[in-house]
Coordinates of C-alpha atoms in Angstrom, one line a residue:
M220 CA -2.3 49.5 -19.2
R221 CA -1.9 53.3 -18.7
G222 CA -1.4 52.2 -15.1
L223 CA 1.5 49.3 -15.3
P224 CA 4.1 52.6 -15.8
I225 CA 3.9 54.4 -12.4
L226 CA 3.4 50.7 -11.1
V227 CA 6.8 49.5 -12.2
S228 CA 8.5 52.6 -11.3
I229 CA 6.8 52.0 -7.3
I230 CA 8.5 48.4 -8.0
L231 CA 11.4 50.4 -9.1
F232 CA 11.5 53.1 -5.8
S233 CA 11.1 50.7 -3.4
I234 CA 13.2 47.8 -4.0
S235 CA 16.3 50.4 -5.1
L236 CA 16.2 51.2 -0.5
V237 CA 17.1 47.3 -0.1
T238 CA 19.2 46.4 -3.3
S239 CA 21.7 49.1 -3.8
K240 CA 24.5 46.9 -1.8
S241 CA 23.5 43.8 -4.5
Y242 CA 22.7 45.0 -7.5
P243 CA 23.3 48.5 -9.7
N244 CA 20.6 50.5 -9.3
S245 CA 20.8 50.4 -13.1
V246 CA 20.9 46.9 -13.7
V247 CA 17.7 46.7 -11.1
D248 CA 15.5 49.5 -13.4
N249 CA 16.3 48.3 -16.7
F250 CA 15.0 45.2 -16.2
L251 CA 11.9 45.7 -14.6
Q252 CA 11.4 48.7 -17.0
C253 CA 12.2 46.0 -19.7
L254 CA 9.4 44.0 -18.2
P255 CA 6.3 45.5 -19.2
K256 CA 7.5 46.0 -23.1
H257 CA 7.5 42.7 -23.7
Y258 CA 4.0 40.5 -22.2
R259 CA 1.3 40.8 -25.0
N260 CA -1.6 39.8 -22.5
P261 CA -3.9 42.9 -21.3
S262 CA -5.6 40.9 -19.4
K263 CA -2.8 39.1 -17.0
P264 CA -0.5 42.1 -16.4
I265 CA 3.1 41.3 -15.8
A266 CA 3.0 43.7 -13.4
K267 CA 0.8 41.2 -10.4
A268 CA 3.5 39.0 -11.6
I269 CA 6.2 40.6 -10.3
Y270 CA 7.9 40.3 -6.4
T271 CA 10.7 42.9 -5.4
P272 CA 12.6 42.3 -1.3
T273 CA 10.0 45.5 -0.8
H274 CA 6.5 43.7 -2.0
P275 CA 4.5 42.2 1.7
S276 CA 5.0 39.1 0.4
F277 CA 8.1 38.9 -1.4
Q278 CA 10.0 35.9 1.5
S279 CA 6.8 34.1 1.3
V280 CA 6.9 33.5 -2.4
Y281 CA 10.6 32.9 -2.4
E282 CA 10.8 29.8 0.1
L283 CA 6.9 28.8 -0.8
H284 CA 7.7 25.7 -3.0
T285 CA 11.1 25.4 -1.1
Y286 CA 12.1 23.1 1.3
N287 CA 15.4 22.3 1.9
L288 CA 16.1 24.3 4.8
R289 CA 19.3 23.9 4.7
V290 CA 20.3 25.4 1.1
L291 CA 17.4 27.9 1.5
T292 CA 19.1 28.9 5.4
Q293 CA 22.4 29.7 3.3
A294 CA 20.4 31.2 0.1
N295 CA 18.6 34.2 2.8
A296 CA 21.5 35.3 4.4
T297 CA 23.5 35.2 1.0
H298 CA 22.3 34.5 -2.9
K299 CA 18.2 36.1 -2.7
P300 CA 17.3 36.9 -5.8
M301 CA 16.5 40.5 -7.3
A302 CA 13.4 39.7 -8.2
I303 CA 10.7 37.1 -8.1
V304 CA 8.2 37.0 -11.6
A305 CA 5.6 34.2 -10.9
A306 CA 4.7 33.7 -14.6
L307 CA 0.7 34.2 -14.8
H308 CA 1.2 33.3 -18.7
E309 CA 3.7 32.3 -20.9
S310 CA 4.3 36.0 -22.4
H311 CA 5.8 36.6 -19.0
V312 CA 8.4 33.8 -19.2
Q313 CA 9.1 35.4 -22.4
A314 CA 9.6 38.9 -21.2
A315 CA 11.8 37.7 -17.7
V316 CA 14.2 35.6 -19.9
I317 CA 14.7 39.2 -22.5
C318 CA 14.9 41.6 -20.1
A319 CA 16.9 39.0 -18.0
K320 CA 19.4 39.0 -21.1
E321 CA 19.1 43.0 -22.0
S322 CA 19.6 43.7 -18.0
G323 CA 22.7 41.2 -17.7
L324 CA 21.2 39.0 -15.3
L325 CA 21.2 35.6 -14.8
V326 CA 17.7 33.3 -14.6
R327 CA 17.1 30.5 -12.6
I328 CA 13.7 28.6 -13.3
R329 CA 11.3 26.9 -10.4
S330 CA 8.2 24.2 -10.6
G331 CA 8.5 22.8 -7.8
G332 CA 11.5 23.8 -6.0
H333 CA 12.8 19.8 -5.4
D334 CA 16.7 21.2 -6.7
Y335 CA 18.6 19.3 -3.8
E336 CA 21.2 22.2 -3.9
G337 CA 18.8 24.8 -4.9
L338 CA 19.9 26.3 -7.8
S339 CA 16.5 26.7 -9.1
F340 CA 16.4 29.6 -6.2
S341 CA 19.6 31.3 -6.3
S342 CA 23.0 31.7 -7.0
S343 CA 25.9 34.0 -5.9
V344 CA 25.5 36.9 -9.1
P345 CA 22.9 39.4 -9.5
F346 CA 19.3 36.6 -11.0
V347 CA 16.0 36.9 -11.0
I348 CA 13.8 33.5 -10.3
I349 CA 11.3 32.6 -12.7
D350 CA 9.0 31.3 -10.8
L351 CA 6.6 28.2 -13.1
S352 CA 3.8 26.9 -10.1
N353 CA 1.1 29.4 -11.8
L354 CA 1.7 27.1 -15.0
R355 CA 0.2 24.3 -13.7
S356 CA -2.7 23.8 -16.5
I357 CA -3.2 20.0 -17.9
K358 CA -5.1 19.3 -21.0
I359 CA -5.7 15.2 -21.7
D360 CA -7.3 13.8 -24.2
M361 CA -8.6 10.2 -23.9
K362 CA -8.9 9.7 -27.6
T363 CA -5.7 10.0 -28.0
E364 CA -4.6 8.6 -25.0
T365 CA -1.9 11.8 -24.3
A366 CA -1.9 14.9 -22.0
W367 CA -0.2 18.3 -22.7
V368 CA 1.0 19.1 -18.7
Q369 CA 2.5 22.1 -17.9
A370 CA 5.7 22.7 -16.3
G371 CA 4.3 24.3 -13.1
A372 CA 2.1 21.5 -12.4
T373 CA 3.1 18.1 -9.4
T374 CA 2.7 14.8 -10.0
G375 CA 0.4 15.0 -7.5
E376 CA -1.8 17.1 -10.0
L377 CA -1.1 15.2 -13.0
Y378 CA -2.2 11.9 -11.3
Y379 CA -5.6 13.2 -10.2
R380 CA -6.0 14.3 -13.4
I381 CA -5.8 11.1 -15.1
A382 CA -8.0 9.3 -12.4
E383 CA -10.2 12.0 -13.1
K384 CA -10.5 10.6 -16.6
S385 CA -9.8 7.4 -16.4
N386 CA -9.1 4.4 -13.4
V387 CA -6.8 2.2 -16.0
H388 CA -4.5 4.9 -17.3
A389 CA -1.8 5.8 -15.6
F390 CA 1.8 7.8 -15.9
P391 CA 5.0 6.6 -15.4
A392 CA 6.7 8.9 -12.6
G393 CA 7.2 10.3 -9.3
V394 CA 5.9 8.9 -6.2
C395 CA 6.3 12.4 -4.6
T396 CA 3.1 14.1 -5.7
T397 CA 4.7 17.2 -5.0
L398 CA 7.4 16.6 -7.3
G399 CA 7.5 20.0 -10.3
I400 CA 7.1 18.5 -13.9
G401 CA 9.2 20.2 -15.1
G402 CA 12.1 19.3 -13.7
H403 CA 11.5 16.1 -12.3
F404 CA 11.0 15.4 -16.4
T405 CA 14.0 16.8 -17.6
G406 CA 16.1 15.1 -14.8
G407 CA 14.2 11.3 -16.5
G408 CA 11.8 10.7 -13.6
Y409 CA 11.4 7.9 -12.7
G410 CA 9.0 5.6 -9.8
N411 CA 7.4 2.7 -9.4
M412 CA 6.6 1.4 -12.8
L413 CA 9.8 2.0 -14.2
R414 CA 10.1 -1.8 -14.8
K415 CA 7.3 -1.7 -17.0
F416 CA 6.5 1.5 -18.4
G417 CA 10.0 2.9 -18.3
L418 CA 10.9 6.3 -17.3
S419 CA 8.9 9.5 -17.2
I420 CA 10.6 10.8 -20.0
D421 CA 10.0 7.1 -22.2
N422 CA 6.6 8.6 -22.3
V423 CA 7.0 12.2 -23.3
V424 CA 6.2 12.6 -27.2
D425 CA 6.8 16.4 -27.2
A426 CA 7.6 19.2 -25.6
Q427 CA 7.5 23.3 -25.2
L428 CA 10.4 24.9 -24.5
I429 CA 11.5 28.6 -24.4
N430 CA 14.7 29.4 -25.9
A431 CA 17.3 32.3 -25.3
K432 CA 16.2 34.1 -27.8
G433 CA 12.3 34.2 -25.7
R434 CA 10.8 32.2 -28.7
I435 CA 9.0 29.5 -27.7
L436 CA 9.7 25.9 -29.7
N437 CA 8.4 22.3 -30.0
R438 CA 9.1 19.3 -30.9
K439 CA 9.6 20.2 -34.5
S440 CA 10.7 23.5 -34.2
M441 CA 13.6 22.9 -31.4
G442 CA 14.7 19.9 -33.8
E443 CA 15.5 16.4 -31.8
D444 CA 18.7 16.9 -30.8
V445 CA 17.2 18.8 -28.3
F446 CA 14.6 17.3 -27.6
W447 CA 16.5 14.3 -27.0
A448 CA 19.1 16.5 -24.3
I449 CA 15.9 17.8 -22.5
R450 CA 14.9 14.3 -21.4
G451 CA 17.7 13.4 -19.4
G452 CA 20.0 16.1 -19.7
G453 CA 18.4 18.7 -16.7
G454 CA 16.0 21.3 -19.0
T455 CA 17.9 24.7 -17.6
S456 CA 20.9 24.1 -20.0
F457 CA 18.6 24.3 -22.7
G458 CA 16.2 26.5 -22.4
I459 CA 13.2 26.7 -20.1
I460 CA 10.7 24.0 -20.5
L461 CA 6.7 25.2 -20.8
S462 CA 5.3 21.6 -20.9
W463 CA 4.9 18.5 -22.0
K464 CA 3.1 16.4 -24.1
I465 CA 2.5 13.0 -22.5
K466 CA 1.7 9.7 -23.5
L467 CA -0.8 7.6 -21.0
V468 CA 0.2 4.2 -19.7
R469 CA -2.9 1.4 -19.0
V470 CA -3.1 0.4 -15.6
P471 CA -5.4 -2.2 -14.2
P472 CA -8.4 -0.4 -12.1
K473 CA -6.4 -2.0 -8.8
V474 CA -2.7 -2.1 -8.0
T475 CA -1.0 -3.6 -5.5
V476 CA 1.4 -1.9 -3.0
F477 CA 3.9 -3.3 -0.4
Q478 CA 6.4 -2.0 1.3
A479 CA 8.7 -4.5 3.2
G480 CA 8.5 1.5 1.6
A481 CA 1.2 21.4 -11.9
T482 CA 3.1 19.4 -9.1
T483 CA 3.0 15.6 -9.9
G484 CA -0.3 15.2 -7.7
E485 CA -1.8 17.4 -9.5
L486 CA -1.1 16.0 -12.8
Y487 CA -2.3 12.6 -11.2
Y488 CA -5.5 14.4 -9.9
R489 CA -6.6 15.6 -13.1
I490 CA -5.7 11.9 -14.6
A491 CA -8.2 10.5 -12.5
E492 CA -10.8 12.8 -13.1
K493 CA -11.0 11.6 -16.5
S494 CA -10.7 7.8 -16.5
K495 CA -9.9 5.1 -14.1
V496 CA -8.1 2.7 -16.2
H497 CA -5.4 5.9 -17.1
A498 CA -2.8 7.0 -15.3
F499 CA 1.6 8.7 -15.7
P500 CA 4.6 7.7 -15.1
A501 CA 6.0 10.6 -12.7
G502 CA 7.9 10.8 -9.2
V503 CA 6.1 9.4 -5.7
C504 CA 6.5 12.7 -4.0
T505 CA 3.1 15.0 -4.8
T506 CA 4.3 18.0 -4.3
L507 CA 7.1 17.4 -7.3
G508 CA 6.7 20.5 -9.8
I509 CA 6.3 18.4 -13.4
G510 CA 8.8 21.2 -14.7
G511 CA 12.3 20.6 -13.2
H512 CA 10.6 16.4 -12.5
F513 CA 10.3 16.1 -16.2
T514 CA 13.6 17.3 -17.3
G515 CA 15.4 15.0 -15.2
G516 CA 14.3 12.1 -16.6
G517 CA 10.5 11.8 -14.3
Y518 CA 11.1 8.3 -12.9
G519 CA 8.6 6.6 -10.3
N520 CA 7.3 3.7 -9.6
M521 CA 6.3 2.3 -12.9
L522 CA 9.0 2.8 -14.3
R523 CA 9.9 -0.6 -14.8
K524 CA 6.7 -1.0 -17.4
F525 CA 6.1 1.7 -18.6
G526 CA 9.8 4.2 -18.3
L527 CA 10.5 7.2 -17.3
S528 CA 8.1 10.5 -17.7
I529 CA 9.9 11.5 -20.3
D530 CA 10.2 8.2 -22.1
N531 CA 6.2 9.6 -22.8
V532 CA 6.8 12.7 -23.9
V533 CA 5.1 13.9 -27.5
D534 CA 5.7 18.1 -26.8
A535 CA 6.8 20.5 -25.0
Q536 CA 6.1 24.4 -25.1
L537 CA 9.8 25.9 -24.3
I538 CA 10.6 30.1 -23.8
N539 CA 14.3 30.4 -25.2
A540 CA 16.6 33.1 -24.5
K541 CA 15.2 35.1 -27.3
G542 CA 11.5 34.9 -25.2
R543 CA 10.3 33.0 -28.7
I544 CA 7.7 30.2 -27.5
L545 CA 7.8 27.3 -29.3
N546 CA 6.8 23.4 -29.4
R547 CA 8.7 20.2 -30.7
K548 CA 8.5 21.5 -34.2
S549 CA 10.1 24.8 -34.1
M550 CA 12.2 23.9 -31.3
G551 CA 13.3 21.0 -33.9
E552 CA 14.1 17.6 -32.6
D553 CA 17.4 17.9 -31.2
V554 CA 16.2 20.3 -29.0
F555 CA 12.2 17.8 -27.7
W556 CA 15.7 14.7 -27.1
A557 CA 17.8 17.3 -24.8
I558 CA 15.0 18.6 -22.3
R559 CA 13.6 15.3 -22.1
G560 CA 16.6 14.1 -20.0
G561 CA 19.1 16.7 -19.7
G562 CA 17.5 19.6 -17.9
G563 CA 15.9 21.7 -19.5
T564 CA 17.0 24.8 -17.8
S565 CA 19.7 24.5 -19.7
F566 CA 17.5 25.7 -22.6
G567 CA 15.4 27.2 -22.1
I568 CA 12.2 27.8 -19.2
I569 CA 10.1 25.2 -19.8
L570 CA 6.0 26.0 -19.9
S571 CA 4.4 22.8 -20.7
W572 CA 4.6 19.0 -21.1
K573 CA 2.4 17.1 -23.8
I574 CA 2.8 13.2 -22.0
K575 CA 1.1 10.5 -23.3
L576 CA -1.4 8.9 -20.5
V577 CA -0.2 4.9 -20.1
R578 CA -3.3 2.7 -19.6
V579 CA -3.9 0.9 -16.3
P580 CA -5.5 -1.5 -14.3
P581 CA -8.9 -0.6 -12.7
K582 CA -6.9 -2.4 -9.1
V583 CA -3.4 -2.7 -8.1
T584 CA -1.5 -3.9 -5.4
V585 CA 0.9 -2.8 -3.1
F586 CA 2.2 -4.0 0.7
Q587 CA 4.5 -3.5 2.6
V588 CA 7.2 -5.6 4.5
A589 CA 9.6 -4.4 7.1
K590 CA 13.0 -6.5 9.3
T591 CA 15.2 -5.0 11.1
L592 CA 19.1 -6.1 11.2
E593 CA 17.9 -8.2 13.7
Q594 CA 15.6 -10.1 12.4
G595 CA 17.4 -11.1 9.4
A596 CA 17.3 -7.7 6.8
T597 CA 21.4 -8.3 6.0
V598 CA 20.3 -11.9 3.9
L599 CA 17.3 -9.9 2.5
V600 CA 18.8 -7.0 1.3
H601 CA 21.1 -9.2 -0.6
K602 CA 18.8 -11.8 -1.8
W603 CA 17.1 -9.2 -3.1
L604 CA 19.4 -7.4 -4.6
Q605 CA 19.8 -10.5 -6.8
V606 CA 16.7 -10.8 -8.1
S607 CA 14.1 -8.0 -7.9
H608 CA 15.7 -6.5 -11.4
K609 CA 14.7 -9.9 -12.7
L610 CA 10.8 -9.2 -12.1
D611 CA 8.1 -9.7 -14.5
K612 CA 8.1 -5.7 -15.2
D613 CA 4.8 -5.2 -13.4
I614 CA 6.3 -5.6 -10.2
F615 CA 8.1 -2.9 -8.4
I616 CA 9.8 -3.7 -4.9
R617 CA 12.2 -0.6 -3.5
I618 CA 13.6 -0.7 -0.2
M619 CA 13.9 2.0 2.0
P620 CA 16.8 1.4 5.3
V621 CA 16.0 4.1 7.9
T622 CA 18.0 5.0 11.3
V623 CA 15.4 3.8 13.9
A624 CA 16.0 3.4 17.8
G625 CA 17.0 -1.4 18.9
T626 CA 15.6 -2.2 21.6
G627 CA 17.7 -3.6 25.2
N628 CA 21.0 -1.7 24.9
G629 CA 19.5 1.6 23.9
N630 CA 21.7 1.8 20.5
S631 CA 20.5 1.9 16.8
T632 CA 19.8 -0.1 14.0
V633 CA 18.5 -0.2 11.1
R634 CA 15.4 -1.7 9.4
V635 CA 14.8 -1.9 6.0
S636 CA 11.3 -1.9 4.3
F637 CA 9.9 -3.5 1.8
I638 CA 7.8 -1.4 -0.6
G639 CA 6.2 -2.9 -3.6
H640 CA 3.4 -1.8 -6.2
Y641 CA 2.2 -4.4 -8.6
L642 CA -0.3 -3.7 -11.8
G643 CA -2.3 -6.7 -10.9
R644 CA -4.5 -8.1 -8.4
T645 CA -3.6 -9.8 -5.3
N646 CA -4.2 -13.3 -6.2
R647 CA -1.7 -13.0 -9.4
L648 CA 1.1 -11.7 -7.4
L649 CA 1.2 -13.8 -4.6
P650 CA 2.5 -16.5 -6.6
S651 CA 4.8 -14.6 -8.5
V652 CA 7.0 -13.1 -5.9
N653 CA 7.0 -16.0 -3.4
A654 CA 8.7 -18.5 -6.8
S655 CA 11.9 -15.5 -7.2
F656 CA 11.8 -13.7 -3.3
P657 CA 10.3 -16.7 -1.1
E658 CA 12.9 -15.9 1.7
L659 CA 10.5 -12.6 1.2
G660 CA 7.8 -14.1 3.2
L661 CA 5.0 -12.3 1.4
Q662 CA 1.4 -12.9 2.5
R663 CA -2.1 -11.6 1.0
K664 CA -2.5 -9.9 4.9
D665 CA 0.1 -7.9 3.3
C666 CA -1.6 -6.6 0.5
T667 CA -4.0 -4.0 -0.1
E668 CA -5.6 -3.6 -3.3
M669 CA -6.7 0.0 -5.2
S670 CA -7.2 2.0 -8.3
W671 CA -4.0 3.5 -9.3
I672 CA -4.7 6.9 -7.9
E673 CA -5.0 5.7 -4.1
S674 CA -1.6 3.9 -4.9
T675 CA -0.1 7.8 -5.7
L676 CA -0.9 8.4 -2.5
Y677 CA -0.1 5.1 -0.7
W678 CA 3.9 6.1 -2.1
A679 CA 3.5 9.4 -1.0
G680 CA 2.9 8.3 2.7
F681 CA -0.5 9.4 3.1
P682 CA -3.0 7.2 5.6
N683 CA -5.5 5.0 4.0
G684 CA -8.6 7.1 3.3
T685 CA -7.0 10.4 3.0
S686 CA -9.4 11.9 0.3
T687 CA -7.4 12.3 -3.6
D688 CA -8.1 15.9 -3.0
V689 CA -4.9 16.0 -1.1
L690 CA -3.1 15.3 -4.2
L691 CA -3.6 19.2 -5.3
N692 CA -1.3 20.7 -2.2
R693 CA 1.7 22.6 -3.8
V694 CA 3.6 22.7 -0.5
P695 CA 5.5 20.7 0.8
N696 CA 7.0 19.7 3.8
K697 CA 10.5 22.0 4.9
V698 CA 13.1 20.0 6.6
F699 CA 17.4 20.1 6.4
F700 CA 18.8 17.7 4.4
K701 CA 22.0 16.4 2.4
T702 CA 21.4 13.7 -0.5
K703 CA 23.9 12.4 -2.6
S704 CA 23.3 9.1 -5.0
D705 CA 24.9 6.6 -7.1
Y706 CA 23.8 4.0 -9.6
L707 CA 25.0 -0.3 -9.0
K708 CA 25.8 -2.0 -11.7
N709 CA 26.5 -5.2 -10.2
V710 CA 24.8 -6.9 -6.5
M711 CA 26.0 -5.5 -3.5
P712 CA 28.6 -8.2 -2.0
K713 CA 27.1 -8.5 2.0
A714 CA 30.0 -6.8 3.0
G715 CA 29.4 -3.5 1.3
L716 CA 25.5 -4.1 3.5
E717 CA 27.3 -3.7 6.5
T718 CA 29.6 -1.1 5.8
L719 CA 26.7 0.5 4.7
W720 CA 24.6 0.2 8.3
K721 CA 27.4 0.9 10.3
V722 CA 28.0 4.6 8.5
M723 CA 24.4 4.8 8.5
M724 CA 23.9 4.3 12.7
E725 CA 26.9 6.3 12.8
I726 CA 25.3 9.3 11.2
G727 CA 21.8 8.6 13.0
N728 CA 19.1 10.7 11.2
M729 CA 19.7 9.1 7.6
W730 CA 17.4 6.9 5.3
M731 CA 17.7 5.5 1.8
Q732 CA 16.0 4.1 -0.8
M733 CA 17.3 2.0 -3.6
S734 CA 15.3 1.2 -6.3
P735 CA 15.5 -1.3 -9.1
Y736 CA 15.4 -0.7 -12.5
G737 CA 15.6 -3.6 -15.3
G738 CA 12.6 -4.2 -17.4
R739 CA 11.4 -1.4 -19.6
M740 CA 14.0 1.2 -18.6
A741 CA 16.4 -1.5 -20.2
E742 CA 15.0 -1.7 -23.4
I743 CA 15.1 1.6 -24.3
S744 CA 18.6 2.9 -25.7
E745 CA 21.1 4.8 -23.9
S746 CA 20.4 7.9 -26.3
E747 CA 17.0 7.3 -27.1
T748 CA 16.5 10.3 -24.2
A749 CA 19.3 12.3 -22.5
F750 CA 18.9 10.1 -19.2
A751 CA 21.4 7.8 -20.3
H752 CA 21.3 4.8 -17.3
R753 CA 19.2 1.9 -18.6
A754 CA 20.4 -1.5 -19.9
G755 CA 23.2 -2.7 -17.2
T756 CA 22.3 -0.6 -14.5
L757 CA 20.6 -2.3 -11.3
Y758 CA 19.7 0.1 -9.0
L759 CA 19.3 3.7 -8.8
V760 CA 20.7 4.2 -4.1
Q761 CA 19.6 7.5 -3.2
Y762 CA 21.4 8.9 0.2
T763 CA 20.0 10.9 2.4
A764 CA 20.8 12.5 5.8
H765 CA 18.3 14.8 7.7
W766 CA 18.1 17.4 10.7
S767 CA 16.4 19.9 12.4
E768 CA 19.0 22.3 13.7
G769 CA 19.6 25.1 11.9
S770 CA 22.9 25.8 12.7
S771 CA 25.8 26.2 10.2
E772 CA 27.9 23.6 12.5
A773 CA 24.7 20.2 12.3
T774 CA 24.7 21.6 8.8
K775 CA 28.5 21.0 8.4
K776 CA 29.1 17.4 10.4
Y777 CA 26.3 16.4 8.8
V778 CA 27.7 16.9 4.9
E779 CA 30.7 15.7 5.9
L780 CA 29.4 12.7 7.1
M781 CA 27.1 12.5 3.9
R782 CA 30.8 12.4 2.6
K783 CA 32.0 9.8 4.3
L784 CA 29.4 7.7 3.6
Y785 CA 29.7 8.3 0.5
A786 CA 34.0 7.2 0.1
E787 CA 32.9 3.7 2.0
M788 CA 30.6 3.1 -1.1
A789 CA 32.9 3.7 -3.6
P790 CA 34.1 0.0 -4.4
Y791 CA 30.7 -0.9 -3.8
V792 CA 29.0 1.1 -7.0
S793 CA 29.8 2.3 -10.5
T794 CA 33.0 2.8 -12.2
K795 CA 34.5 5.4 -15.1
P796 CA 32.3 7.4 -14.1
R797 CA 30.7 6.6 -11.0
E798 CA 27.4 7.7 -12.4
A799 CA 24.9 9.6 -10.5
F800 CA 20.9 10.5 -10.9
L801 CA 20.9 14.6 -12.4
N802 CA 17.5 15.3 -9.6
Y803 CA 19.7 14.0 -7.1
R804 CA 21.7 17.0 -7.4
D805 CA 24.9 17.3 -5.7
L806 CA 27.0 20.2 -6.0
D807 CA 29.9 18.0 -4.7
I808 CA 30.8 16.3 -7.5
G809 CA 31.7 19.5 -9.3
S810 CA 30.5 22.4 -10.6
N811 CA 32.0 25.0 -13.7
N812 CA 28.5 26.2 -16.2
T813 CA 31.2 27.5 -18.6
D814 CA 34.4 25.0 -19.4
F815 CA 32.9 22.3 -21.5
E816 CA 36.3 20.1 -20.2
A817 CA 35.8 21.1 -16.4
A818 CA 32.2 20.3 -17.5
K819 CA 32.9 17.0 -18.0
V820 CA 33.8 16.3 -14.3
Y821 CA 29.5 16.2 -13.3
G822 CA 28.6 16.3 -16.8
A823 CA 29.8 12.5 -17.3
K824 CA 28.4 11.6 -14.0
Y825 CA 25.1 12.7 -15.0
F826 CA 24.5 11.9 -18.8
K827 CA 27.1 9.4 -19.1
G828 CA 28.2 9.1 -23.3
N829 CA 25.6 11.9 -23.8
F830 CA 27.1 14.7 -22.9
Q831 CA 28.7 15.7 -25.6
R832 CA 25.8 15.6 -27.9
L833 CA 23.9 17.8 -25.0
A834 CA 26.3 20.2 -25.5
E835 CA 26.4 20.5 -28.8
V836 CA 23.1 20.8 -28.6
K837 CA 23.3 24.0 -26.4
A838 CA 25.6 25.9 -29.1
K839 CA 22.6 25.4 -31.3
I840 CA 19.9 27.0 -28.9
D841 CA 21.7 28.7 -26.5
P842 CA 25.8 29.4 -28.0
H843 CA 26.0 32.5 -25.9
N844 CA 24.8 30.4 -22.8
F845 CA 22.4 32.5 -21.4
F846 CA 20.8 29.5 -19.6
K847 CA 23.3 28.3 -17.0
N848 CA 23.6 27.6 -13.9
E849 CA 26.4 26.0 -11.4
Q850 CA 25.5 22.3 -13.1
S851 CA 24.7 23.3 -16.7
I852 CA 25.4 22.5 -19.5
P853 CA 28.0 25.0 -21.4
P854 CA 27.9 25.2 -25.3
F855 CA 30.3 22.8 -27.2
P856 CA 33.5 24.8 -28.5
S857 CA 34.0 24.0 -31.8
F858 CA 30.5 23.1 -32.8

């Protein structure tokens, strides 16, 4: 401890050389001098967690968990942080909250780095990054079929740890295994089991959140309104989510996947270490940070069966604006509600989640069928739109249209992959799908049976036979991209599909995905968690343009083309408001972090009728609006 002030002095001197043009020296000095006064674990000195611009590892740490090169390039030019606190202990997060608040600095909270608009690592005003990726503990209790998952874990890690324990348990979350649990859950957390189990947030039973005072609250202490808000309301408006408590779901030992298409990976890995019949419903991307993934809801391919990740969270740890660590009890049910889908960064910094594992069969089935426009894809998609949300909740069929080279004349076309996941074996899947959707022509040769943990690799795009150890890889692929989202309440007519294909081919480098709801998603009320897109919602649509050129001209070109596509789709999607998915962050739909009325522009799109309640929760836990970003939730003015 004696050497720490000297080390901090060295940091202060070196950072002043490079930040004098951007930040007043006094602000920098105050923040760094404050940090060692507020951490409480001598075995993990906070000096080892601090990265300033002159640190040799600063740039690599800054870019490590950031994969959208479009926003990273912009941030590198103008919006880099004063410092990064890569927390090694909960008290580091508390100290960073307290000291940033005292120094008048904004905080950005990053778990997996999948924020599509870079709000977890950039800002136009002086700020520091609190990086939660080292806080990735996953503790699974098979007796209660629950798990505590820290916000820095990925969906891949969660799936891995579930599979270690059981081959018939799982968790409904995203198919991307690099999703950070922290952000994934606060946005809802959807995946390929959502029709069976709902979103991730539908399986969240508690959380720990740090509020603007630096206190760690659990579900009880944050209150049910905050607990509601963080499950689908985007947690960063309410605090920093440290961890989620989730309940696992049961799945078959083998499931079927079909395609006609911690980090989450770490979470899955740890579950698989314990059980072959337990899982967790979260994203398919295995590099998603659990922290952000859960606060956005956390959806994956089991959402129809088990709901969202947040629907399976039972507790959480959160650091509030005073630097206190709160669990569900101490944060209170209102805060616990808010961080499950309300975007945790509006309310505090979530350190960990306690999740309830779900039971899955020892075998599941996956399959893939692909058709181009010339092979009748339009007719197939139109039929899929009519039936896929009505199928048995054990069945999840996503479509992924992508632009590809055409044949003969050199023009491009669109290929649509129908990618399926079934919580059971092929002999039960085929009669069900072929009775409701015979046009797909699904055959046994299209299907593969595997364990649930193996299916997470399939959905993440890994080749058959890949070791599950890949789930522990936290580094996502980096690419320039722009994403927008929509919700469908009605079946899109063929004319709408033809318009969609036309604009996709004009853009060129583009892919989409449409995910069916129904099932468990339709059984949970809009107000149960902060994630409001439930009954009446048929499909979630994601549009993504990607490119390799790093020029501003290329970025402008593709962003404008995406805006054109978005405008063309207006007649066919939800209206009043035109709804959007929080974890597909899109600054085009509005930005404001201080005025409630102005924030309604994007708040109503992300949260529908839950936005005012989220703002009321915000007024309770963070009345001075310490936790804010361009699309955070401001305090309700008269609450």
